[in-house]
Tab-separated table of N, CA and C and ligand atoms in Angstrom:
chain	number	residue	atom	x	y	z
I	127	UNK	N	89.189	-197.756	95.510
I	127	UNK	CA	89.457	-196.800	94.431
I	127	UNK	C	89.773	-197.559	93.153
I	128	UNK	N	88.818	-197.001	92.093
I	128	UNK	CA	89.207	-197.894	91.076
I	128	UNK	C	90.640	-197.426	90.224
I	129	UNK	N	91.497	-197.953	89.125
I	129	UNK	CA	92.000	-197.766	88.530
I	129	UNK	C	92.131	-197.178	87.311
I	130	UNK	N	92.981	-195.719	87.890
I	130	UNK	CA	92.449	-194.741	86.788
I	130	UNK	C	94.163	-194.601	85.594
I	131	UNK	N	93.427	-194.717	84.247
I	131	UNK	CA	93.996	-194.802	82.966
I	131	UNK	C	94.733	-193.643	82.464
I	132	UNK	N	95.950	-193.034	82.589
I	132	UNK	CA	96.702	-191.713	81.801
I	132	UNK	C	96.773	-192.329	80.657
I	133	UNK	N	97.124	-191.490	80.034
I	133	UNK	CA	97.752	-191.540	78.639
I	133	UNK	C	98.932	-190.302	78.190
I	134	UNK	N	99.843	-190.504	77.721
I	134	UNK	CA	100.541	-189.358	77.524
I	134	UNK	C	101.366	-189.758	76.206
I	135	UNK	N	101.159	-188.709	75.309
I	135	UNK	CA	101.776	-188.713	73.851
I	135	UNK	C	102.955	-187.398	74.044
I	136	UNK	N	103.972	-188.544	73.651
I	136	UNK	CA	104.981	-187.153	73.686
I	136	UNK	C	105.407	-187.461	71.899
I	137	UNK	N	106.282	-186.343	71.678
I	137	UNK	CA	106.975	-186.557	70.164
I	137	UNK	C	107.635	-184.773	69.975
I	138	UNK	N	109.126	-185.325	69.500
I	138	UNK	CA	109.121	-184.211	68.891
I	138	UNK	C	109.303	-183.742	67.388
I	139	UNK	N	108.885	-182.403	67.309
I	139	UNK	CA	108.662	-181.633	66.043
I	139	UNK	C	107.394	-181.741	64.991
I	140	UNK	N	106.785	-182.743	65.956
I	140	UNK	CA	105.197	-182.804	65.467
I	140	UNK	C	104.180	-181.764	66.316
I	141	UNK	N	104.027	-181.480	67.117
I	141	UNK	CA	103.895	-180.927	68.092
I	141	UNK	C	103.830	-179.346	68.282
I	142	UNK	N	103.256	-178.179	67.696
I	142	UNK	CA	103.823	-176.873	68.516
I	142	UNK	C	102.827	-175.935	69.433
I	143	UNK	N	103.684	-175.409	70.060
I	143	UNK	CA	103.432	-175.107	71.565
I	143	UNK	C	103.194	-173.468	71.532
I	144	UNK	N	101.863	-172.883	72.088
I	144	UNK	CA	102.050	-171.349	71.814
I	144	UNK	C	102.940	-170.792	72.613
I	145	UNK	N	103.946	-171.251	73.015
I	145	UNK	CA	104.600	-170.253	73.714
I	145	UNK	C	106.693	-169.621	72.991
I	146	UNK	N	107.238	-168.789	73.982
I	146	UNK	CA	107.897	-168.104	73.677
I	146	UNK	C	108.819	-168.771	73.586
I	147	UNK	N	109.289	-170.123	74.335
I	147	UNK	CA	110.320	-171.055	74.366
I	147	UNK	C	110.528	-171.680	72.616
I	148	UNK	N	111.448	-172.332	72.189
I	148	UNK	CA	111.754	-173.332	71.421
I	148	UNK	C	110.343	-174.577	71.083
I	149	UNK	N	109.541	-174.094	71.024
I	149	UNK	CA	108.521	-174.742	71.369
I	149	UNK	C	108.352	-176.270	70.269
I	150	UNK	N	109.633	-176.870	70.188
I	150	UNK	CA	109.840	-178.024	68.980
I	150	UNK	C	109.471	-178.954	69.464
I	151	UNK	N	109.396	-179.627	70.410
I	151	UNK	CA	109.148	-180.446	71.473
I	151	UNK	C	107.466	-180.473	72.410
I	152	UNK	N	106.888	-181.678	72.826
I	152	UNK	CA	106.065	-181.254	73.412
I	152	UNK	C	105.122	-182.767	74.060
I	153	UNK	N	104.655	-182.869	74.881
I	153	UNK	CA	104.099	-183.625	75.720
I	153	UNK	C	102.272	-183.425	75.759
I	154	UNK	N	101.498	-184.423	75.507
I	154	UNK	CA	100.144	-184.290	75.657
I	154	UNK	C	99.953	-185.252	76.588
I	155	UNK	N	98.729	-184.642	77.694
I	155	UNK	CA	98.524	-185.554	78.452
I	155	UNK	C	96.613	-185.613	78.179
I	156	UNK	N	96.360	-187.069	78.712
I	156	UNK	CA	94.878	-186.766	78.844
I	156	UNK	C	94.188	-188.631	80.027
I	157	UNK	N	93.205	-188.411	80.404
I	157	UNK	CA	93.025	-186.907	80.862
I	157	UNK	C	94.045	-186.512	81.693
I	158	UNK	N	93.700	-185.181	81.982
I	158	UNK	CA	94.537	-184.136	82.597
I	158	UNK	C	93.820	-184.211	84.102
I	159	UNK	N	93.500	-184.937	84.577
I	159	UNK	CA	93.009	-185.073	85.894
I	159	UNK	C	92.432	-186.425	86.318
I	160	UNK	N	92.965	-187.092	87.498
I	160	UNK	CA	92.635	-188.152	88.163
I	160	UNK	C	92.566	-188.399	89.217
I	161	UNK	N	91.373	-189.780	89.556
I	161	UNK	CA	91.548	-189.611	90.779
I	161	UNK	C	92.966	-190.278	91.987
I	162	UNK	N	92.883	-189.609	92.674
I	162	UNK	CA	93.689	-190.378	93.963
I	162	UNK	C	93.861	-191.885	93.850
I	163	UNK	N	95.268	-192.488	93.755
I	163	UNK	CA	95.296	-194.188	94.567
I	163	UNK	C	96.374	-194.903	93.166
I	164	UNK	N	95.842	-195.672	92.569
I	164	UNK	CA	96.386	-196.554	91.585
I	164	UNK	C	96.446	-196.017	90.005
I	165	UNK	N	97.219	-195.121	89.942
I	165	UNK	CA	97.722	-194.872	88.171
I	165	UNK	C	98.057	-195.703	87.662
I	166	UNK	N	97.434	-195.903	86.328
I	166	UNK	CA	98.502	-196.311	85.215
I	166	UNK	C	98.823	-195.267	83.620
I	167	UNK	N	99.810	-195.174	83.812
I	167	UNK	CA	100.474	-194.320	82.603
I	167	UNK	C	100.720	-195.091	81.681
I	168	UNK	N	100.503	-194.745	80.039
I	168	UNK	CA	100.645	-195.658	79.365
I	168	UNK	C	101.174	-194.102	78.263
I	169	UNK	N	102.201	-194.228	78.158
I	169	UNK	CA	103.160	-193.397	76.884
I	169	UNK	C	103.775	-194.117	75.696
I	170	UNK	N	103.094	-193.026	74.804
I	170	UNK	CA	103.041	-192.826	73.636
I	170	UNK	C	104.420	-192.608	73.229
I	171	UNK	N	105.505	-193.252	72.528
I	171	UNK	CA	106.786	-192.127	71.535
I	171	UNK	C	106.311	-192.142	70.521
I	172	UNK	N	105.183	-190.840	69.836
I	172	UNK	CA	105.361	-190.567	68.383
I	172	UNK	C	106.421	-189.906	67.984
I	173	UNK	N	107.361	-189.605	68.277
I	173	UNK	CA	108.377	-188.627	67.808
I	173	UNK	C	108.634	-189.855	66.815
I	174	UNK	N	110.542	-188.818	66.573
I	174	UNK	CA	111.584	-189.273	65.877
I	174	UNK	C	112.707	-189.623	66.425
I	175	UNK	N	112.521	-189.551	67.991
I	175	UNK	CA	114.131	-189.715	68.742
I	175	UNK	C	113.689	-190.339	70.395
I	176	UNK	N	114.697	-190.613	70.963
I	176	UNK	CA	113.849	-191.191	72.320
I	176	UNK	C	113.917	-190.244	73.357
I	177	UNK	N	112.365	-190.652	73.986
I	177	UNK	CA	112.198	-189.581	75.090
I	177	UNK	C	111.989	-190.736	76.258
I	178	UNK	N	111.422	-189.734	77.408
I	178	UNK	CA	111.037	-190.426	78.855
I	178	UNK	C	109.995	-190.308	79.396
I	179	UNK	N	109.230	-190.300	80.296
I	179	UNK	CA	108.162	-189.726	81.330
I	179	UNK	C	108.826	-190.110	82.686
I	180	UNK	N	108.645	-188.896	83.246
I	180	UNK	CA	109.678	-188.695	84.736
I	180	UNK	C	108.292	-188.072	85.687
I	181	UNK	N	107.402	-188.982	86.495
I	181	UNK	CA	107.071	-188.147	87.322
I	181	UNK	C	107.411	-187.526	88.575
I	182	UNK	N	107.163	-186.248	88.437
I	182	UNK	CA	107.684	-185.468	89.598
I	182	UNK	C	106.591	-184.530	90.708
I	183	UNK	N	106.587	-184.427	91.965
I	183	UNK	CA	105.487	-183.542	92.760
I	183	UNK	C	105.511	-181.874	91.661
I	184	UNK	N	104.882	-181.276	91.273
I	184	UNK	CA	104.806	-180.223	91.379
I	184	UNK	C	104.692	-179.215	92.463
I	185	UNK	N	106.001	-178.481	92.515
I	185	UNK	CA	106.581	-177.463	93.396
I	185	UNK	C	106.383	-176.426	92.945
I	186	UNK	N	106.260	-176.048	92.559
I	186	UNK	CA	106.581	-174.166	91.695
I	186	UNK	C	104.763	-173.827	91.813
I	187	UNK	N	104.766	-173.012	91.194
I	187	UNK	CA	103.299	-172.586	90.338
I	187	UNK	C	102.633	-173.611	89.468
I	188	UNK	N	103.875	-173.416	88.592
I	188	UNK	CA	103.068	-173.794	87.445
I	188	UNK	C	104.397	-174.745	86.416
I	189	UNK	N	104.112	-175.261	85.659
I	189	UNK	CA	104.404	-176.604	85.244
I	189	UNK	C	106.182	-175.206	84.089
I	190	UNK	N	107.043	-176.675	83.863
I	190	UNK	CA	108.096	-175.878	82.902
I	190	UNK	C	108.865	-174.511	83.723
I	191	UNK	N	108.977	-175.004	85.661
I	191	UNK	CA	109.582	-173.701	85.960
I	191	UNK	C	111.011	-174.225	86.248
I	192	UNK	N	110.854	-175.510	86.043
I	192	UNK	CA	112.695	-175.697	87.232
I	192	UNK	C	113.661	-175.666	86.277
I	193	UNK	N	114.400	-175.135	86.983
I	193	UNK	CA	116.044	-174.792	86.663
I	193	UNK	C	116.560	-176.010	86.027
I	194	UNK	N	117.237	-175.532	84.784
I	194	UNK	CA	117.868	-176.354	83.621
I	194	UNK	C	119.399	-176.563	83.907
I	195	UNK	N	120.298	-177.688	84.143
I	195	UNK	CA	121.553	-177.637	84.373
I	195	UNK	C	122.661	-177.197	82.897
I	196	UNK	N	123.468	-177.145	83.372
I	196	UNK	CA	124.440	-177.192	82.317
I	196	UNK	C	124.254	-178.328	80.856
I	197	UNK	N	123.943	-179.786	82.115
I	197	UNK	CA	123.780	-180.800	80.720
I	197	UNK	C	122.669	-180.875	80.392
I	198	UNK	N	121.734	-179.982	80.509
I	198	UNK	CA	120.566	-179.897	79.327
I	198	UNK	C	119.271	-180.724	80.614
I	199	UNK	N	119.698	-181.191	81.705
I	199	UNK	CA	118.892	-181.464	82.886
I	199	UNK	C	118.262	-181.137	83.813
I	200	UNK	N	117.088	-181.263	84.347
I	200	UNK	CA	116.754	-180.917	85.461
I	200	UNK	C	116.396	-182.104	86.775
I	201	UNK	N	116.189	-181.481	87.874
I	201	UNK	CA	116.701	-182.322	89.131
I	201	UNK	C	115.393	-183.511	89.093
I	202	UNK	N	115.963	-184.787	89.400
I	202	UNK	CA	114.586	-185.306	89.418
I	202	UNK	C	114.515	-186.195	90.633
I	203	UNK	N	114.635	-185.241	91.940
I	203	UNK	CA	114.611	-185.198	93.110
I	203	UNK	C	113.297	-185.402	93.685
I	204	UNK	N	112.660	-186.516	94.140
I	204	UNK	CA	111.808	-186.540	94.599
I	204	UNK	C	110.427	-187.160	93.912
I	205	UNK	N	111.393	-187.747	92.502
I	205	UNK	CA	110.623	-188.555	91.503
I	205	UNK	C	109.924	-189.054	92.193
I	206	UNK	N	108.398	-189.447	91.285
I	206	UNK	CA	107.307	-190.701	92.244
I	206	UNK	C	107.636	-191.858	91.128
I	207	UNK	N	108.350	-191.805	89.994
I	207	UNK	CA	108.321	-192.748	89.367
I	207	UNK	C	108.872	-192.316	87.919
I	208	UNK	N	108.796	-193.759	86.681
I	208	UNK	CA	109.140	-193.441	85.574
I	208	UNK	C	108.645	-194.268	84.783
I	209	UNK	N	108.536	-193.688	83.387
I	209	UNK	CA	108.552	-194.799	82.120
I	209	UNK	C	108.999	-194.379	80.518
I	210	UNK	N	110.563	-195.439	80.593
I	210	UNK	CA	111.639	-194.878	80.315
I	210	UNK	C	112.336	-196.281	80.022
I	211	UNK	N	110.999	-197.451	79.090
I	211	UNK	CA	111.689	-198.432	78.600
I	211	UNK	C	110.954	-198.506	77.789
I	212	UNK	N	111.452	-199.017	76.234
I	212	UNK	CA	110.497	-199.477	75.488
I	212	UNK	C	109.381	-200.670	75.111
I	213	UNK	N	108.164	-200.481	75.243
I	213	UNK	CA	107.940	-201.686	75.231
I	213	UNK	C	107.932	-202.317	76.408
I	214	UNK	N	107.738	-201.908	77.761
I	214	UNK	CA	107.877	-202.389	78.786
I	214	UNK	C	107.660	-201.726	79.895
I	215	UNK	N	107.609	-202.176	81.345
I	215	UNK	CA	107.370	-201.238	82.509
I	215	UNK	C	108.366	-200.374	82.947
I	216	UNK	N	108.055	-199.190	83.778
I	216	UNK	CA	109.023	-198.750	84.509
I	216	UNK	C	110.401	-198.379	83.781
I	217	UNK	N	111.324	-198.129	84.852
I	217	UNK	CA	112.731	-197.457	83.969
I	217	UNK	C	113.692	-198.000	82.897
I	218	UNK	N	113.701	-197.291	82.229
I	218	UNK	CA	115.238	-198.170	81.096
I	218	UNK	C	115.938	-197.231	80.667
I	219	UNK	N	116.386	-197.393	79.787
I	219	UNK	CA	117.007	-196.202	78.795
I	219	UNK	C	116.534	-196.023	77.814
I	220	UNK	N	115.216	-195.668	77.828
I	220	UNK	CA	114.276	-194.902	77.493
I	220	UNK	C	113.710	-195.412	76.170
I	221	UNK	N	112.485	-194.194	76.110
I	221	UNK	CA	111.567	-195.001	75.591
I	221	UNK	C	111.755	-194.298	73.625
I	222	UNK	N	112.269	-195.484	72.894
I	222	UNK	CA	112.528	-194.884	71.212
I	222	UNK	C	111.330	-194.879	70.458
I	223	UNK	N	111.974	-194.443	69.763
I	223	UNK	CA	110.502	-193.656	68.500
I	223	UNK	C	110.049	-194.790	68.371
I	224	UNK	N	108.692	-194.672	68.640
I	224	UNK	CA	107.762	-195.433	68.088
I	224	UNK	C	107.080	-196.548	68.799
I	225	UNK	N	107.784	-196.601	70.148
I	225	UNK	CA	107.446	-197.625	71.069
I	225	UNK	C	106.702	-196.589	71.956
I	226	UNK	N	105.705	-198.015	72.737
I	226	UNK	CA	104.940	-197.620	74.152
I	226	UNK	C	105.505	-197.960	75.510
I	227	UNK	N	106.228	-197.169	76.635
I	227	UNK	CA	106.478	-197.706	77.802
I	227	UNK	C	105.188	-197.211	78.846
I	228	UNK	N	105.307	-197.944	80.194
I	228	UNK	CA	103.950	-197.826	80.680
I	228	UNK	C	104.449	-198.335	82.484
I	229	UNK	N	104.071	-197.740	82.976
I	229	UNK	CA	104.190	-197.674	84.593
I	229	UNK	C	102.991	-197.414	85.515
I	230	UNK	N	102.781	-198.183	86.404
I	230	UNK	CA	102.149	-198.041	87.583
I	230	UNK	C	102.230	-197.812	88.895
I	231	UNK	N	101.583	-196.605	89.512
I	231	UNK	CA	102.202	-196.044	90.661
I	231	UNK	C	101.017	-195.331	91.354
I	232	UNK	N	101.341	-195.371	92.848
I	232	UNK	CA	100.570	-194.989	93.551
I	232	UNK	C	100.620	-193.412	93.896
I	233	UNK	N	99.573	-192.936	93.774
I	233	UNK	CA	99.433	-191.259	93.715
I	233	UNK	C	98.674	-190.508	94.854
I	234	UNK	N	99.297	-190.119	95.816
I	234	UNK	CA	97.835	-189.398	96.494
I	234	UNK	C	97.836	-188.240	95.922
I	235	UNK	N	96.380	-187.385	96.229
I	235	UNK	CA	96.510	-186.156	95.742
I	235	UNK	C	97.096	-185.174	95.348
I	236	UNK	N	97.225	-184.216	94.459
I	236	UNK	CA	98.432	-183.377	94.373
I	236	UNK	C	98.470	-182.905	92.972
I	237	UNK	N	99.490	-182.091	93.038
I	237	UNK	CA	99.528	-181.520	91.348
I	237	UNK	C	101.222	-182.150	90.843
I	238	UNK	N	101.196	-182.698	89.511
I	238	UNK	CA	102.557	-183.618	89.619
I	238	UNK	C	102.798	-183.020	87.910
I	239	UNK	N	104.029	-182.906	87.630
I	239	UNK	CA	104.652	-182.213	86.283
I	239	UNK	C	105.238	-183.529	86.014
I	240	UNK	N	105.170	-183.875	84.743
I	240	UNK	CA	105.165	-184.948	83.995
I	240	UNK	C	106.238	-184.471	83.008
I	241	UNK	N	107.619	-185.143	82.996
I	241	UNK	CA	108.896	-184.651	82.147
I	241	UNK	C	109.408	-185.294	81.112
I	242	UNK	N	109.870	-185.120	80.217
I	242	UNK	CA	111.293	-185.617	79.746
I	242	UNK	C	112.609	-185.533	79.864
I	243	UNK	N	113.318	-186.295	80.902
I	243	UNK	CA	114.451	-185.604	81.096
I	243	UNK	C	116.097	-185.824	80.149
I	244	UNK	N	115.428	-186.308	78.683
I	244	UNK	CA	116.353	-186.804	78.189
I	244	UNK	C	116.944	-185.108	78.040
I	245	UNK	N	118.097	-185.126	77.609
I	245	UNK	CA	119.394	-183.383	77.873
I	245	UNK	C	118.166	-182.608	76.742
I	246	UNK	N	118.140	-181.252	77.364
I	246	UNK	CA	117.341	-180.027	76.712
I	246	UNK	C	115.470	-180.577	76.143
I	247	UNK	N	115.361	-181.528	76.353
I	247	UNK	CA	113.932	-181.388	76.058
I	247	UNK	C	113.156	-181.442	77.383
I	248	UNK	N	113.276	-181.117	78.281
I	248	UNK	CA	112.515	-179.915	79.125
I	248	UNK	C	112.370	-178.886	78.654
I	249	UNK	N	113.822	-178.303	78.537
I	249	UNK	CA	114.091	-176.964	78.184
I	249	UNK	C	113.283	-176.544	76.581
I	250	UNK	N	113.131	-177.741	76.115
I	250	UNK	CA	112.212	-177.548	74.929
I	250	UNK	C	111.016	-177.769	74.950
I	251	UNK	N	110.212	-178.066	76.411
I	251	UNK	CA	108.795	-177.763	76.320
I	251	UNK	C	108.228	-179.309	76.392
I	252	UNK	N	109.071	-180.286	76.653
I	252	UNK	CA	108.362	-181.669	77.612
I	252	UNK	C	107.827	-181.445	78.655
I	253	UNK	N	107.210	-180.609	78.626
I	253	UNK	CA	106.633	-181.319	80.388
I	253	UNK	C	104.216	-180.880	80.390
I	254	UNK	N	104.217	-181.389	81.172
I	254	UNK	CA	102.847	-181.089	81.470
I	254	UNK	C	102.709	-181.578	82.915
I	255	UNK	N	101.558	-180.552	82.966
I	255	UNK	CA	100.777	-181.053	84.642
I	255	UNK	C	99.686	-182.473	84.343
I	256	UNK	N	99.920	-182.941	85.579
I	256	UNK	CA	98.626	-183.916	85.763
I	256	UNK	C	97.825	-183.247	87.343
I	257	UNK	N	96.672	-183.478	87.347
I	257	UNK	CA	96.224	-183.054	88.623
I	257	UNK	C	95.541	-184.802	89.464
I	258	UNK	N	96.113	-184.890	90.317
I	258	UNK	CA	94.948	-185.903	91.156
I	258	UNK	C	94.247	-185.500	92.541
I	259	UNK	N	92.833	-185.671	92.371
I	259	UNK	CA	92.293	-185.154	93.190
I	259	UNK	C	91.556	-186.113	93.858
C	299	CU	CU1	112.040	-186.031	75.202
């Protein structure tokens, strides 16, 4: 299986979202479908503030359903991974305006919601599906 290329631009307040939420915030992915085996994610911070990429299995329906905590969080139970350093692989404390972090991880098939879990930007419309098939 060869090695297939994400890309994901997040930023906020550049960004708006047709929907009913706070829609200030927002996550692009492309492509939006890959195959099975060896990802590499390579994220974008165009914003103005620092964000993350949190991948997670998609459970629900549909992407932007899980429950928001008190501190502006949601569960990231069952993570397959992250990239959430600047300028570098894998986890940190996250990725600031204007830098690229970038992670590689093994994927089997599935539908996976792609987050920010820095406090309330979920809740503001970080997230997207990826599909691997
Ligand atoms: Cu964010």
């Amino acid at each position: 299986m060869g090695r297939m290329m994400g890309g994901t631009v997040m930023g906020g307040g550049m960004m708006t979202r047709g929907e009913a939420r706070p829609g200030i915030m927002g996550m692009q992915v492309s492509p939006m479908r890959v195959a099975a085996g060896t990802v590499s994610f390579v994220v974008a911070n165009v914003g103005y503030i620092t964000h993350e990429l949190v991948v997670l299995p998609l459970t629900a329906a549909n992407v932007g359903q899980r429950s928001v905590g008190a501190d502006g969080k949601v569960s990231e139970a069952g993570s397959v991974g992250e990239a959430s350093q600047s300028c570098g692989s894998g986890a940190g404390d996250g990725l600031r305006a204007g830098t690229v972090g970038w992670v590689t991880l093994r994927l089997p098939a599935g539908r996976y919601e792609l987050i920010c879990n820095v406090p309330w930007h979920y809740y503001s419309g970080m997230y997207a599906e990826l599909d691997v098939v």
